[in-house]
Amino acid sequence: MFESAEIGHQVAKKEYKAREPKLRSDLLDAQYALLAKAKRPVVVLVNGVDGAGKGETVNLFNEWMDPRHVRTEAFGPMNDIERERPEMWRFWQVLPPKGRVGILFGSWYTDPILSHVMGHEKKARFAQRLEGIRHFERMLVAEGAVLVKLWFHLSKAAAKERFRALERDLKNAWRVTKDDWERFQHYDEFVAVSEEALRKTSTGDAPWVVVEGSDPAYRSLTAGQHLLEALRSAAGDTPPPSTGVAVAADAVDGRTLLGAFDYTRALSRKKYEEQLETQQARLAKLSRDPRFAARSVVLVFEGMDAAGKGSTIRRLTQALDARHYRVVPIAAPTDEERAQPYLWRFWRHVPRHGHVTVFDRSWYGRVLVERVEKFCPDGDWMRAYDEINGFEDQLVQAGAVVVKFWMAITPAEQLRRFDERKATPHKQFKITDEDWRNRKKWPLYERAVGDMVDRTSTEVAPWHVVASDDKLFARIEVLRTLCDRIEEALRRQAHPGRR
Amino acid sequence: MFESAEIGHQVAKKEYKAREPKLRSDLLDAQYALLAKAKRPVVVLVNGVDGAGKGETVNLFNEWMDPRHVRTEAFGPMNDIERERPEMWRFWQVLPPKGRVGILFGSWYTDPILSHVMGHEKKARFAQRLEGIRHFERMLVAEGAVLVKLWFHLSKAAAKERFRALERDLKNAWRVTKDDWERFQHYDEFVAVSEEALRKTSTGDAPWVVVEGSDPAYRSLTAGQHLLEALRSAAGDTPPPSTGVAVAADAVDGRTLLGAFDYTRALSRKKYEEQLETQQARLAKLSRDPRFAARSVVLVFEGMDAAGKGSTIRRLTQALDARHYRVVPIAAPTDEERAQPYLWRFWRHVPRHGHVTVFDRSWYGRVLVERVEKFCPDGDWMRAYDEINGFEDQLVQAGAVVVKFWMAITPAEQLRRFDERKATPHKQFKITDEDWRNRKKWPLYERAVGDMVDRTSTEVAPWHVVASDDKLFARIEVLRTLCDRIEEALRRQAHPGRR
């Protein structure tokens, strides 16, 4: 969920100053229109990592809008009166009426997340509470409310740096308490648990918006923009569209995950040869480990055309026993496949224990080519994120190690490879008109990949984005990552108590 | 969920013979239309209590339709091949393609229910698996499938009788095994767990249909009718409507829960006086029990006009301390309430610990008067069942004892009371034109009440339908039931290990 919120989004001060007055007056206009219409309430949830600017944003919202028609509530631990009622009672008491804005600083997410992070509540209870939240929010939306769920994120390094900076600044030093540093010790668990919470509650009606919090100008403009959209939609005559799933709006600074990626990593031929031998031997050994008989591997290769998927797959299968692996190339579906639900054709190839299935392109086609080429209605690819997460979760539950690679190349490198293919007789078959057409849609694919990684990189099945402008580096990186993941899975098996 | 499937539905043999040929030819026509269109598959799930006619119905479906285009699959324990994959894998393998019918005898519900009944899996894990099923079915529906989820039910007495009858019949005695009798020992747990499963997975897109299984003629016509509707909807040009929640179609024999109710129970004045004293004393004591300081009571009174709600409530509050109870009469919502989600006005009155709130009419207005009078769109009252169950569940989690009474009177008794009110000067204010108007809609209310009880009588917050033609009997029955429920809750508290 947080990949695109760790790429250092920022907006220059000058630009902020130029854009802020307009945003502000738009917000006021929208707020009054909402009030006049009095058809729907707007509920703003403010959550996220400590130090990511939650408080500042709440203050700003109150400054930007007419505070007489905004109700801001902060939630801490429950008091006696609240503890004797259902936990949702205190939130029901402060819901804004139609036409008004309610800002909930801390919300129904805070306690479930913290209770799970601190180990007071186990996974199953956590899942139950998230399910309760989904029901509650579905009801709010059905009753007409527009929800703005803002999550302010900071990378670990940025969070640390932010605390340090506050401490150095005498005027703000009081903001950083011992508790804050203590909580910072739990950063990793907090982010992992929050990621799950956001993923499972990011529904079409009530999507999460993740805002990178390190740059105040970027953060404020982004949060304000989302608030504005919500106010306008709540003041509109038609109900807000159900988008099927949250998809991040274009970033206010125009940066994307792939755009911000480091493509320069490379390997010498000599190092490559050495490493290839080492890693292939490692893979051969791991796949023959007795413990592997109770596991399987599901490998996914995705990437732009000519990213090097095929040649990388070959380096990998060279180390495996032909009886135990299978490469499944994914092209257009057959008639039989078209007569079934989308995921059916992948379920067919789920490996038995002790086996490896390599998908050369995969179910991610739904949120890449089908989205970009409009092969399916928007609603279909939008709901696919959730379905895919569910599918992979089931694979992992059944003992599979799910390893997903995005082989990342630059447009310049792709062009070089296309030209090379054209010039090499035995490679000409590899390049078609379609490849050139796809190339023109690079920006659309880039955005789709960003959403895909944000929405489907989970703790159990993370994405590995591999710098692939240098083929040698990419191949070794893929082999090594695969071995690491299998090794880790077998180790966990030996110590089932560990996560 | 099963209330309306224990009222002894039946269809005469003669009527069955008259209706069966038409149903059969309609089914065939619909099946061919489905096949020709090849737009959607129909997935039929056959589940339920042992001995309720599941197997017979599957055979009948295959006899009625063209079996070449029907795929029937029965599911038992998993085999080795299946165990090495995710549990849903085996179901994916047999999904019918578009245009075809797949009958799943035993389904993805069987294992979660049995594992929980047998104690292999706890409540939280059970809830998680149901959630997984909801996701899976939502995906199927989004991909175009029409689901027919048939649950065949038998009351405990009927199940026992059915086994006995089979044993007596030499031709069928082999059908009843020792295992069957062993499983019958778990009837109560099985039904309680199944009820939860059905309630939580009866969604608008994929509702459950509960079929009373004791009479083969009724059972077959009902199941066949639902199958026919599904085939037609799947062969139609427009997608099947999303109904928000399953609401039982009119029973093929026209019987309803309230129609089949025994209204004759009565009490002599002498017995009444005795009992009134006993039960009021009991209530007074219970409400002052030290353990009650950690509990609360939420009481719901619903019933037709003049059913005796007010006078019953007075008999009850006489026993309580005025500082600790509150009667909340529910009429049309205020402006402030109208600006909030429907349940908001009831959340306001959730009692603290040690307190009792009596709702004279309640949130059930949503699925009674608002449904019958069309005060809200159908989708709103349809989704209310689920919201209400969620609300009451939260109350119970927070320590409340939720006790709900439907005070059941006959139309004749209502008329008698209306006439009496008209004739008695100090009671005239109690009767308005609206009462007479409501009376004309009796059949609509009767159906709404049946759906309400089926959908919202849960293990944690059951409905108590009280025979109220005799006011004296009704008052005592309410008092006694209330005391029993509080007593039971306090006892559980003392032994938190028990369910």
mmCIF file of N, CA and C in Angstrom, chain B residues 38-89:
data_model
loop_
_atom_site.group_PDB
_atom_site.id
_atom_site.type_symbol
_atom_site.label_atom_id
_atom_site.label_comp_id
_atom_site.label_asym_id
_atom_site.label_seq_id
_atom_site.Cartn_x
_atom_site.Cartn_y
_atom_site.Cartn_z
ATOM 1 N N ALA B 38 -25.812 -18.623 -23.668
ATOM 2 C CA ALA B 38 -24.430 -18.870 -23.204
ATOM 3 C C ALA B 38 -23.776 -17.622 -22.617
ATOM 4 N N LYS B 39 -24.552 -16.859 -21.859
ATOM 5 C CA LYS B 39 -24.024 -15.637 -21.275
ATOM 6 C C LYS B 39 -23.603 -15.823 -19.816
ATOM 7 N N ARG B 40 -24.334 -16.683 -19.110
ATOM 8 C CA ARG B 40 -24.090 -16.845 -17.677
ATOM 9 C C ARG B 40 -24.189 -18.310 -17.280
ATOM 10 N N PRO B 41 -23.409 -18.735 -16.306
ATOM 11 C CA PRO B 41 -23.606 -20.072 -15.749
ATOM 12 C C PRO B 41 -24.552 -19.996 -14.549
ATOM 13 N N VAL B 42 -25.188 -21.123 -14.232
ATOM 14 C CA VAL B 42 -26.008 -21.216 -13.023
ATOM 15 C C VAL B 42 -25.352 -22.220 -12.083
ATOM 16 N N VAL B 43 -25.064 -21.786 -10.870
ATOM 17 C CA VAL B 43 -24.425 -22.653 -9.892
ATOM 18 C C VAL B 43 -25.423 -22.940 -8.776
ATOM 19 N N VAL B 44 -25.775 -24.215 -8.622
ATOM 20 C CA VAL B 44 -26.764 -24.598 -7.612
ATOM 21 C C VAL B 44 -26.043 -25.275 -6.451
ATOM 22 N N LEU B 45 -26.179 -24.725 -5.257
ATOM 23 C CA LEU B 45 -25.599 -25.355 -4.073
ATOM 24 C C LEU B 45 -26.705 -26.086 -3.319
ATOM 25 N N VAL B 46 -26.453 -27.345 -3.015
ATOM 26 C CA VAL B 46 -27.436 -28.134 -2.278
ATOM 27 C C VAL B 46 -26.844 -28.505 -0.918
ATOM 28 N N ASN B 47 -27.399 -27.905 0.107
ATOM 29 C CA ASN B 47 -26.916 -28.130 1.470
ATOM 30 C C ASN B 47 -28.091 -28.317 2.411
ATOM 31 N N GLY B 48 -27.793 -28.701 3.647
ATOM 32 C CA GLY B 48 -28.869 -28.755 4.628
ATOM 33 C C GLY B 48 -28.725 -29.899 5.608
ATOM 34 N N VAL B 49 -29.800 -30.096 6.330
ATOM 35 C CA VAL B 49 -29.866 -31.103 7.376
ATOM 36 C C VAL B 49 -29.957 -32.491 6.744
ATOM 37 N N ASP B 50 -29.305 -33.478 7.350
ATOM 38 C CA ASP B 50 -29.421 -34.845 6.838
ATOM 39 C C ASP B 50 -30.869 -35.298 6.880
ATOM 40 N N GLY B 51 -31.273 -35.980 5.826
ATOM 41 C CA GLY B 51 -32.624 -36.523 5.808
ATOM 42 C C GLY B 51 -33.670 -35.541 5.302
ATOM 43 N N ALA B 52 -33.225 -34.334 4.895
ATOM 44 C CA ALA B 52 -34.203 -33.324 4.473
ATOM 45 C C ALA B 52 -34.475 -33.370 2.971
ATOM 46 N N GLY B 53 -33.920 -34.384 2.299
ATOM 47 C CA GLY B 53 -34.263 -34.540 0.881
ATOM 48 C C GLY B 53 -33.279 -33.931 -0.094
ATOM 49 N N LYS B 54 -32.022 -33.758 0.319
ATOM 50 C CA LYS B 54 -31.033 -33.183 -0.589
ATOM 51 C C LYS B 54 -30.799 -34.088 -1.796
ATOM 52 N N GLY B 55 -30.492 -35.349 -1.507
ATOM 53 C CA GLY B 55 -30.209 -36.296 -2.584
ATOM 54 C C GLY B 55 -31.380 -36.448 -3.534
ATOM 55 N N GLU B 56 -32.576 -36.583 -2.980
ATOM 56 C CA GLU B 56 -33.760 -36.731 -3.809
ATOM 57 C C GLU B 56 -33.932 -35.525 -4.734
ATOM 58 N N THR B 57 -33.640 -34.331 -4.204
ATOM 59 C CA THR B 57 -33.812 -33.139 -5.030
ATOM 60 C C THR B 57 -32.793 -33.102 -6.167
ATOM 61 N N VAL B 58 -31.550 -33.481 -5.845
ATOM 62 C CA VAL B 58 -30.527 -33.512 -6.896
ATOM 63 C C VAL B 58 -30.961 -34.484 -8.002
ATOM 64 N N ASN B 59 -31.456 -35.644 -7.619
ATOM 65 C CA ASN B 59 -31.923 -36.612 -8.616
ATOM 66 C C ASN B 59 -33.060 -36.045 -9.461
ATOM 67 N N LEU B 60 -33.973 -35.384 -8.782
ATOM 68 C CA LEU B 60 -35.107 -34.800 -9.471
ATOM 69 C C LEU B 60 -34.658 -33.733 -10.479
ATOM 70 N N PHE B 61 -33.723 -32.882 -10.060
ATOM 71 C CA PHE B 61 -33.218 -31.838 -10.962
ATOM 72 C C PHE B 61 -32.641 -32.483 -12.232
ATOM 73 N N ASN B 62 -31.915 -33.566 -12.049
ATOM 74 C CA ASN B 62 -31.326 -34.233 -13.205
ATOM 75 C C ASN B 62 -32.380 -34.893 -14.077
ATOM 76 N N GLU B 63 -33.464 -35.297 -13.452
ATOM 77 C CA GLU B 63 -34.558 -35.909 -14.197
ATOM 78 C C GLU B 63 -35.333 -34.839 -14.961
ATOM 79 N N TRP B 64 -35.531 -33.713 -14.320
ATOM 80 C CA TRP B 64 -36.340 -32.648 -14.910
ATOM 81 C C TRP B 64 -35.632 -31.936 -16.060
ATOM 82 N N MET B 65 -34.308 -31.760 -15.909
ATOM 83 C CA MET B 65 -33.592 -31.033 -16.959
ATOM 84 C C MET B 65 -32.902 -32.020 -17.890
ATOM 85 N N ASP B 66 -32.289 -31.479 -18.953
ATOM 86 C CA ASP B 66 -31.512 -32.318 -19.863
ATOM 87 C C ASP B 66 -30.152 -32.560 -19.215
ATOM 88 N N PRO B 67 -29.905 -33.779 -18.750
ATOM 89 C CA PRO B 67 -28.702 -34.015 -17.938
ATOM 90 C C PRO B 67 -27.403 -33.855 -18.723
ATOM 91 N N ARG B 68 -27.479 -33.816 -20.045
ATOM 92 C CA ARG B 68 -26.228 -33.652 -20.815
ATOM 93 C C ARG B 68 -25.603 -32.284 -20.570
ATOM 94 N N HIS B 69 -26.437 -31.317 -20.175
ATOM 95 C CA HIS B 69 -25.905 -29.968 -19.977
ATOM 96 C C HIS B 69 -25.868 -29.571 -18.509
ATOM 97 N N VAL B 70 -25.983 -30.593 -17.669
ATOM 98 C CA VAL B 70 -25.910 -30.354 -16.225
ATOM 99 C C VAL B 70 -24.714 -31.125 -15.700
ATOM 100 N N ARG B 71 -23.911 -30.474 -14.883
ATOM 101 C CA ARG B 71 -22.809 -31.205 -14.261
ATOM 102 C C ARG B 71 -23.078 -31.273 -12.764
ATOM 103 N N THR B 72 -23.220 -32.484 -12.263
ATOM 104 C CA THR B 72 -23.474 -32.655 -10.833
ATOM 105 C C THR B 72 -22.211 -33.172 -10.154
ATOM 106 N N GLU B 73 -21.834 -32.525 -9.087
ATOM 107 C CA GLU B 73 -20.626 -32.945 -8.370
ATOM 108 C C GLU B 73 -20.963 -33.078 -6.892
ATOM 109 N N ALA B 74 -20.544 -34.189 -6.309
ATOM 110 C CA ALA B 74 -20.720 -34.350 -4.862
ATOM 111 C C ALA B 74 -19.354 -34.199 -4.205
ATOM 112 N N PHE B 75 -19.330 -33.549 -3.040
ATOM 113 C CA PHE B 75 -18.056 -33.310 -2.371
ATOM 114 C C PHE B 75 -18.007 -33.991 -1.015
ATOM 115 N N GLY B 76 -16.989 -34.805 -0.838
ATOM 116 C CA GLY B 76 -16.747 -35.432 0.462
ATOM 117 C C GLY B 76 -15.479 -34.866 1.053
ATOM 118 N N PRO B 77 -14.816 -35.625 1.906
ATOM 119 C CA PRO B 77 -13.529 -35.164 2.423
ATOM 120 C C PRO B 77 -12.545 -35.006 1.258
ATOM 121 N N MET B 78 -11.552 -34.147 1.422
ATOM 122 C CA MET B 78 -10.594 -33.906 0.347
ATOM 123 C C MET B 78 -9.669 -35.099 0.137
ATOM 124 N N ASN B 79 -9.271 -35.326 -1.110
ATOM 125 C CA ASN B 79 -8.262 -36.344 -1.384
ATOM 126 C C ASN B 79 -6.861 -35.706 -1.384
ATOM 127 N N ASP B 80 -5.810 -36.532 -1.621
ATOM 128 C CA ASP B 80 -4.432 -36.042 -1.544
ATOM 129 C C ASP B 80 -4.157 -34.900 -2.512
ATOM 130 N N ILE B 81 -4.615 -35.099 -3.726
ATOM 131 C CA ILE B 81 -4.402 -34.101 -4.768
ATOM 132 C C ILE B 81 -5.014 -32.761 -4.346
ATOM 133 N N GLU B 82 -6.160 -32.859 -3.722
ATOM 134 C CA GLU B 82 -6.863 -31.636 -3.334
ATOM 135 C C GLU B 82 -6.238 -30.987 -2.104
ATOM 136 N N ARG B 83 -5.775 -31.815 -1.214
ATOM 137 C CA ARG B 83 -5.217 -31.282 0.032
ATOM 138 C C ARG B 83 -3.960 -30.451 -0.195
ATOM 139 N N GLU B 84 -3.280 -30.677 -1.310
ATOM 140 C CA GLU B 84 -2.041 -29.940 -1.574
ATOM 141 C C GLU B 84 -2.299 -28.593 -2.236
ATOM 142 N N ARG B 85 -3.566 -28.334 -2.499
ATOM 143 C CA ARG B 85 -3.934 -27.028 -3.087
ATOM 144 C C ARG B 85 -4.800 -26.251 -2.100
ATOM 145 N N PRO B 86 -5.054 -24.972 -2.416
ATOM 146 C CA PRO B 86 -5.998 -24.217 -1.582
ATOM 147 C C PRO B 86 -7.345 -24.946 -1.565
ATOM 148 N N GLU B 87 -8.087 -24.815 -0.464
ATOM 149 C CA GLU B 87 -9.325 -25.581 -0.348
ATOM 150 C C GLU B 87 -10.349 -25.259 -1.441
ATOM 151 N N MET B 88 -10.290 -24.039 -1.994
ATOM 152 C CA MET B 88 -11.264 -23.690 -3.021
ATOM 153 C C MET B 88 -10.905 -24.290 -4.377
ATOM 154 N N TRP B 89 -9.692 -24.823 -4.500
ATOM 155 C CA TRP B 89 -9.236 -25.330 -5.790
ATOM 156 C C TRP B 89 -10.204 -26.333 -6.385
#
